[in-house]
């Protein structure tokens, strides 16, 4: 049995670090586990231009603990009025690594999102030419579509045409939750990839709804049926370079989750690597973990693999029931559970 794994230092290709007190308190977890992270721009107001992204990057760097080496990679929140010239300039200046497409009202702080993907075509054209990665929250928001079908419907209504109309655009179908998404990405050319969260590998929709409403298992896109979880596990552990790590760690105060209108988002940053590794271990795919966590993402983005190494050992991690952030309690993913691996520090 393998009890020790040493790999290139992983990156998180999708994380919410928030702002203010929450940023101050949660950034440490991502910075300790990951060398770089693609930071989501869904602040309120969102990060929609180079100047606000530069300012946000400074605030993030100020929250990184001393002596910890961490590079936040910034994203531009696309809107109906995105200035393509500013986005391209921001990318040339090294501020932007990617741009994020939220369909309007798909999720937390997405009211400014894109109302009609066709309005965005001039921006996507500029991104394709400049080599800027497009990160997509792939869910339709049409009220007539069942919440469990919103990802699959997004493929048919939007993603297929975006990928066909911009054949050189690098597209990441983020936090995928369905076998439909796995199949779409597998059938697409090399410029189309996907990230997968730890929660969607660990649980199906029962986790939200059985034994009472479980607000800490609620995130968007919502977990789907078991057959979809199994497809995600197979994709993540397949060794295909099209699938890589993106935690979608999305902290919310406990009172905002345990409420009559609970927020979507799971705070998984503190034990993200231990969580993913449990899946790879269960699947007998420890040899595929480095690719998923540390190699496929940089290859897709055209960035160097981290020269640092991290070691994980089968010594176990106890996840606390509650953590503290932003003057509140916050419930981490796997609260009160034991995970069999630990990151060596
Ligand atoms: C995210 C958040 O809280 O910002 N929530 C979530 O459930 N994943 C937004 C998002 O990425 O959809
Ligand atoms: Zn997210």
PDB file of C-alpha atoms in Angstrom, residues 135-319:
ATOM      1  CA  UNK A 135     -13.925  30.177 -17.493  1.00  0.00           C
ATOM      2  CA  UNK A 136     -17.618  29.347 -17.651  1.00  0.00           C
ATOM      3  CA  UNK A 137     -20.235  28.773 -14.989  1.00  0.00           C
ATOM      4  CA  UNK A 138     -22.236  26.484 -17.247  1.00  0.00           C
ATOM      5  CA  UNK A 139     -25.838  26.660 -16.134  1.00  0.00           C
ATOM      6  CA  UNK A 140     -28.812  28.204 -17.874  1.00  0.00           C
ATOM      7  CA  UNK A 141     -30.942  30.392 -15.656  1.00  0.00           C
ATOM      8  CA  UNK A 142     -34.214  30.092 -17.554  1.00  0.00           C
ATOM      9  CA  UNK A 143     -37.056  29.581 -15.101  1.00  0.00           C
ATOM     10  CA  UNK A 144     -38.622  26.840 -17.185  1.00  0.00           C
ATOM     11  CA  UNK A 145     -35.559  24.601 -16.774  1.00  0.00           C
ATOM     12  CA  UNK A 146     -35.384  22.300 -13.776  1.00  0.00           C
ATOM     13  CA  UNK A 147     -32.427  23.111 -11.527  1.00  0.00           C
ATOM     14  CA  UNK A 148     -31.016  19.587 -12.001  1.00  0.00           C
ATOM     15  CA  UNK A 149     -31.063  20.019 -15.797  1.00  0.00           C
ATOM     16  CA  UNK A 150     -29.481  23.443 -15.989  1.00  0.00           C
ATOM     17  CA  UNK A 151     -25.956  22.275 -16.730  1.00  0.00           C
ATOM     18  CA  UNK A 152     -26.912  19.806 -19.446  1.00  0.00           C
ATOM     19  CA  UNK A 153     -29.178  22.434 -20.998  1.00  0.00           C
ATOM     20  CA  UNK A 154     -26.350  24.978 -21.014  1.00  0.00           C
ATOM     21  CA  UNK A 155     -24.334  22.660 -23.223  1.00  0.00           C
ATOM     22  CA  UNK A 156     -27.079  22.504 -25.817  1.00  0.00           C
ATOM     23  CA  UNK A 157     -28.195  26.129 -25.669  1.00  0.00           C
ATOM     24  CA  UNK A 158     -24.806  27.866 -25.402  1.00  0.00           C
ATOM     25  CA  UNK A 159     -21.625  25.884 -24.966  1.00  0.00           C
ATOM     26  CA  UNK A 160     -21.792  23.922 -28.192  1.00  0.00           C
ATOM     27  CA  UNK A 161     -22.057  27.109 -30.206  1.00  0.00           C
ATOM     28  CA  UNK A 162     -19.388  29.013 -28.240  1.00  0.00           C
ATOM     29  CA  UNK A 163     -16.914  26.183 -28.826  1.00  0.00           C
ATOM     30  CA  UNK A 164     -17.880  25.878 -32.504  1.00  0.00           C
ATOM     31  CA  UNK A 165     -17.815  29.640 -33.170  1.00  0.00           C
ATOM     32  CA  UNK A 166     -14.452  30.216 -31.438  1.00  0.00           C
ATOM     33  CA  UNK A 167     -12.406  27.142 -32.321  1.00  0.00           C
ATOM     34  CA  UNK A 168      -9.157  28.513 -30.847  1.00  0.00           C
ATOM     35  CA  UNK A 169     -10.640  29.961 -27.644  1.00  0.00           C
ATOM     36  CA  UNK A 170      -9.473  28.135 -24.518  1.00  0.00           C
ATOM     37  CA  UNK A 171     -12.637  27.241 -22.620  1.00  0.00           C
ATOM     38  CA  UNK A 172     -12.931  25.776 -19.134  1.00  0.00           C
ATOM     39  CA  UNK A 173     -16.296  24.264 -18.269  1.00  0.00           C
ATOM     40  CA  UNK A 174     -16.062  24.845 -14.536  1.00  0.00           C
ATOM     41  CA  UNK A 175     -17.129  22.705 -11.591  1.00  0.00           C
ATOM     42  CA  UNK A 176     -18.859  20.164 -13.802  1.00  0.00           C
ATOM     43  CA  UNK A 177     -21.519  17.994 -12.175  1.00  0.00           C
ATOM     44  CA  UNK A 178     -22.929  15.732 -14.906  1.00  0.00           C
ATOM     45  CA  UNK A 179     -21.957  12.893 -17.207  1.00  0.00           C
ATOM     46  CA  UNK A 180     -23.276  15.145 -19.994  1.00  0.00           C
ATOM     47  CA  UNK A 181     -20.510  17.628 -19.205  1.00  0.00           C
ATOM     48  CA  UNK A 182     -17.884  14.876 -19.027  1.00  0.00           C
ATOM     49  CA  UNK A 183     -18.996  13.563 -22.415  1.00  0.00           C
ATOM     50  CA  UNK A 184     -19.048  17.019 -23.970  1.00  0.00           C
ATOM     51  CA  UNK A 185     -15.531  17.833 -22.769  1.00  0.00           C
ATOM     52  CA  UNK A 186     -14.187  14.438 -23.825  1.00  0.00           C
ATOM     53  CA  UNK A 187     -15.643  14.874 -27.319  1.00  0.00           C
ATOM     54  CA  UNK A 188     -14.293  18.429 -27.690  1.00  0.00           C
ATOM     55  CA  UNK A 189     -10.865  19.399 -28.979  1.00  0.00           C
ATOM     56  CA  UNK A 190      -7.862  20.123 -26.728  1.00  0.00           C
ATOM     57  CA  UNK A 191      -8.847  23.747 -26.145  1.00  0.00           C
ATOM     58  CA  UNK A 192     -11.813  22.632 -24.007  1.00  0.00           C
ATOM     59  CA  UNK A 193     -11.261  21.375 -20.449  1.00  0.00           C
ATOM     60  CA  UNK A 194     -13.120  21.143 -17.139  1.00  0.00           C
ATOM     61  CA  UNK A 195     -12.528  21.572 -13.442  1.00  0.00           C
ATOM     62  CA  UNK A 196     -14.077  19.287 -10.834  1.00  0.00           C
ATOM     63  CA  UNK A 197     -14.702  20.114  -7.162  1.00  0.00           C
ATOM     64  CA  UNK A 198     -14.082  17.719  -4.278  1.00  0.00           C
ATOM     65  CA  UNK A 199     -17.726  17.794  -3.177  1.00  0.00           C
ATOM     66  CA  UNK A 200     -19.036  16.641  -6.535  1.00  0.00           C
ATOM     67  CA  UNK A 201     -16.662  13.683  -6.344  1.00  0.00           C
ATOM     68  CA  UNK A 202     -17.728  12.824  -2.795  1.00  0.00           C
ATOM     69  CA  UNK A 203     -21.493  13.122  -2.776  1.00  0.00           C
ATOM     70  CA  UNK A 204     -24.630  13.079  -4.864  1.00  0.00           C
ATOM     71  CA  UNK A 205     -27.820  15.081  -4.387  1.00  0.00           C
ATOM     72  CA  UNK A 206     -28.977  12.921  -1.505  1.00  0.00           C
ATOM     73  CA  UNK A 207     -26.394  14.726   0.625  1.00  0.00           C
ATOM     74  CA  UNK A 208     -28.515  17.873   0.430  1.00  0.00           C
ATOM     75  CA  UNK A 209     -31.910  16.347   1.003  1.00  0.00           C
ATOM     76  CA  UNK A 210     -31.873  13.107   2.975  1.00  0.00           C
ATOM     77  CA  UNK A 211     -32.452  13.216   6.723  1.00  0.00           C
ATOM     78  CA  UNK A 212     -33.444  16.888   6.592  1.00  0.00           C
ATOM     79  CA  UNK A 213     -32.225  19.812   4.534  1.00  0.00           C
ATOM     80  CA  UNK A 214     -28.439  19.924   4.680  1.00  0.00           C
ATOM     81  CA  UNK A 215     -27.432  23.481   3.867  1.00  0.00           C
ATOM     82  CA  UNK A 216     -23.697  22.771   4.057  1.00  0.00           C
ATOM     83  CA  UNK A 217     -23.991  20.387   1.107  1.00  0.00           C
ATOM     84  CA  UNK A 218     -25.668  23.040  -1.017  1.00  0.00           C
ATOM     85  CA  UNK A 219     -23.578  24.616  -3.722  1.00  0.00           C
ATOM     86  CA  UNK A 220     -24.056  25.568  -7.341  1.00  0.00           C
ATOM     87  CA  UNK A 221     -24.256  23.783  -9.616  1.00  0.00           C
ATOM     88  CA  UNK A 222     -26.156  21.476  -7.254  1.00  0.00           C
ATOM     89  CA  UNK A 223     -24.963  17.895  -6.900  1.00  0.00           C
ATOM     90  CA  UNK A 224     -26.786  15.498  -9.232  1.00  0.00           C
ATOM     91  CA  UNK A 225     -27.668  11.784  -9.233  1.00  0.00           C
ATOM     92  CA  UNK A 226     -25.198   9.055  -8.316  1.00  0.00           C
ATOM     93  CA  UNK A 227     -24.585   8.075 -11.943  1.00  0.00           C
ATOM     94  CA  UNK A 228     -23.224  11.589 -12.529  1.00  0.00           C
ATOM     95  CA  UNK A 229     -20.945  11.455  -9.503  1.00  0.00           C
ATOM     96  CA  UNK A 230     -19.512   8.190 -10.789  1.00  0.00           C
ATOM     97  CA  UNK A 231     -18.867   9.737 -14.203  1.00  0.00           C
ATOM     98  CA  UNK A 232     -17.046  12.644 -12.539  1.00  0.00           C
ATOM     99  CA  UNK A 233     -14.911  10.265 -10.489  1.00  0.00           C
ATOM    100  CA  UNK A 234     -14.011   8.296 -13.588  1.00  0.00           C
ATOM    101  CA  UNK A 235     -13.085  11.495 -15.458  1.00  0.00           C
ATOM    102  CA  UNK A 236     -11.004  12.967 -12.622  1.00  0.00           C
ATOM    103  CA  UNK A 237      -9.038   9.770 -12.083  1.00  0.00           C
ATOM    104  CA  UNK A 238      -8.725   8.878 -15.780  1.00  0.00           C
ATOM    105  CA  UNK A 239      -5.445  10.682 -16.326  1.00  0.00           C
ATOM    106  CA  UNK A 240      -7.004  12.753 -19.122  1.00  0.00           C
ATOM    107  CA  UNK A 241      -5.357  16.206 -19.253  1.00  0.00           C
ATOM    108  CA  UNK A 242      -8.800  17.702 -19.869  1.00  0.00           C
ATOM    109  CA  UNK A 243      -9.780  17.427 -16.205  1.00  0.00           C
ATOM    110  CA  UNK A 244      -8.122  19.261 -13.349  1.00  0.00           C
ATOM    111  CA  UNK A 245      -8.503  20.548  -9.835  1.00  0.00           C
ATOM    112  CA  UNK A 246     -10.734  23.518  -9.044  1.00  0.00           C
ATOM    113  CA  UNK A 247     -12.114  23.503  -5.522  1.00  0.00           C
ATOM    114  CA  UNK A 248     -14.803  26.176  -5.913  1.00  0.00           C
ATOM    115  CA  UNK A 249     -14.208  26.784  -2.215  1.00  0.00           C
ATOM    116  CA  UNK A 250     -16.927  29.345  -1.469  1.00  0.00           C
ATOM    117  CA  UNK A 251     -17.051  30.411   2.181  1.00  0.00           C
ATOM    118  CA  UNK A 252     -20.237  31.760   3.677  1.00  0.00           C
ATOM    119  CA  UNK A 253     -20.904  32.577   7.318  1.00  0.00           C
ATOM    120  CA  UNK A 254     -22.740  29.810   9.112  1.00  0.00           C
ATOM    121  CA  UNK A 255     -25.794  32.006   9.680  1.00  0.00           C
ATOM    122  CA  UNK A 256     -25.967  32.771   5.956  1.00  0.00           C
ATOM    123  CA  UNK A 257     -26.021  29.041   5.118  1.00  0.00           C
ATOM    124  CA  UNK A 258     -28.391  28.012   7.914  1.00  0.00           C
ATOM    125  CA  UNK A 259     -31.118  30.443   6.990  1.00  0.00           C
ATOM    126  CA  UNK A 260     -34.525  30.439   5.341  1.00  0.00           C
ATOM    127  CA  UNK A 261     -32.728  31.324   2.102  1.00  0.00           C
ATOM    128  CA  UNK A 262     -29.356  29.660   2.538  1.00  0.00           C
ATOM    129  CA  UNK A 263     -26.404  30.717   0.367  1.00  0.00           C
ATOM    130  CA  UNK A 264     -24.862  28.348  -2.168  1.00  0.00           C
ATOM    131  CA  UNK A 265     -21.238  27.462  -1.605  1.00  0.00           C
ATOM    132  CA  UNK A 266     -19.063  24.968   0.263  1.00  0.00           C
ATOM    133  CA  UNK A 267     -15.947  25.986   2.170  1.00  0.00           C
ATOM    134  CA  UNK A 268     -13.500  23.223   1.266  1.00  0.00           C
ATOM    135  CA  UNK A 269     -10.184  25.115   1.099  1.00  0.00           C
ATOM    136  CA  UNK A 270      -8.709  24.033   4.477  1.00  0.00           C
ATOM    137  CA  UNK A 271      -8.610  20.302   3.623  1.00  0.00           C
ATOM    138  CA  UNK A 272      -8.995  20.360  -0.130  1.00  0.00           C
ATOM    139  CA  UNK A 273      -6.022  18.155  -1.019  1.00  0.00           C
ATOM    140  CA  UNK A 274      -6.892  15.601   1.649  1.00  0.00           C
ATOM    141  CA  UNK A 275     -10.437  15.536   0.313  1.00  0.00           C
ATOM    142  CA  UNK A 276      -9.452  14.983  -3.311  1.00  0.00           C
ATOM    143  CA  UNK A 277      -6.830  12.440  -2.372  1.00  0.00           C
ATOM    144  CA  UNK A 278      -9.411  10.338  -0.528  1.00  0.00           C
ATOM    145  CA  UNK A 279     -11.234   9.970  -3.841  1.00  0.00           C
ATOM    146  CA  UNK A 280      -8.141   9.015  -5.814  1.00  0.00           C
ATOM    147  CA  UNK A 281      -7.218   6.533  -3.084  1.00  0.00           C
ATOM    148  CA  UNK A 282     -10.696   4.932  -3.130  1.00  0.00           C
ATOM    149  CA  UNK A 283     -10.506   4.655  -6.897  1.00  0.00           C
ATOM    150  CA  UNK A 284      -7.059   3.028  -6.795  1.00  0.00           C
ATOM    151  CA  UNK A 285      -5.721   5.975  -8.780  1.00  0.00           C
ATOM    152  CA  UNK A 286      -3.077   7.574  -6.569  1.00  0.00           C
ATOM    153  CA  UNK A 287      -0.758   7.540  -9.583  1.00  0.00           C
ATOM    154  CA  UNK A 288      -3.169   9.888 -11.385  1.00  0.00           C
ATOM    155  CA  UNK A 289      -3.347  12.451  -8.595  1.00  0.00           C
ATOM    156  CA  UNK A 290      -0.349  14.574  -9.582  1.00  0.00           C
ATOM    157  CA  UNK A 291      -1.685  15.037 -13.095  1.00  0.00           C
ATOM    158  CA  UNK A 292      -5.086  16.187 -11.858  1.00  0.00           C
ATOM    159  CA  UNK A 293      -3.763  18.388  -9.050  1.00  0.00           C
ATOM    160  CA  UNK A 294      -0.507  19.791 -10.400  1.00  0.00           C
ATOM    161  CA  UNK A 295       0.133  19.142 -14.108  1.00  0.00           C
ATOM    162  CA  UNK A 296      -2.978  19.348 -16.274  1.00  0.00           C
ATOM    163  CA  UNK A 297      -3.995  22.854 -15.158  1.00  0.00           C
ATOM    164  CA  UNK A 298      -0.643  24.511 -15.893  1.00  0.00           C
ATOM    165  CA  UNK A 299      -0.463  22.687 -19.233  1.00  0.00           C
ATOM    166  CA  UNK A 300      -3.889  24.007 -20.233  1.00  0.00           C
ATOM    167  CA  UNK A 301      -3.090  27.568 -19.163  1.00  0.00           C
ATOM    168  CA  UNK A 302       0.410  27.449 -20.691  1.00  0.00           C
ATOM    169  CA  UNK A 303       2.044  28.107 -17.318  1.00  0.00           C
ATOM    170  CA  UNK A 304       5.040  26.343 -15.767  1.00  0.00           C
ATOM    171  CA  UNK A 305       4.500  23.483 -13.335  1.00  0.00           C
ATOM    172  CA  UNK A 306       5.481  24.479  -9.805  1.00  0.00           C
ATOM    173  CA  UNK A 307       9.122  23.651  -9.021  1.00  0.00           C
ATOM    174  CA  UNK A 308       8.122  23.050  -5.385  1.00  0.00           C
ATOM    175  CA  UNK A 309       7.094  19.612  -4.098  1.00  0.00           C
ATOM    176  CA  UNK A 310       4.566  18.668  -1.462  1.00  0.00           C
ATOM    177  CA  UNK A 311       4.264  15.394   0.406  1.00  0.00           C
ATOM    178  CA  UNK A 312       1.063  13.748   1.538  1.00  0.00           C
ATOM    179  CA  UNK A 313       1.065  10.866   3.983  1.00  0.00           C
ATOM    180  CA  UNK A 314      -1.505   8.359   5.097  1.00  0.00           C
ATOM    181  CA  UNK A 315      -1.479   9.684   8.646  1.00  0.00           C
ATOM    182  CA  UNK A 316      -5.005  11.034   8.838  1.00  0.00           C
ATOM    183  CA  UNK A 317      -6.613  14.422   9.294  1.00  0.00           C
ATOM    184  CA  UNK A 318      -9.418  15.307  11.649  1.00  0.00           C
ATOM    185  CA  UNK A 319     -11.623  18.005  10.198  1.00  0.00           C
TER     186      UNK A 319
END
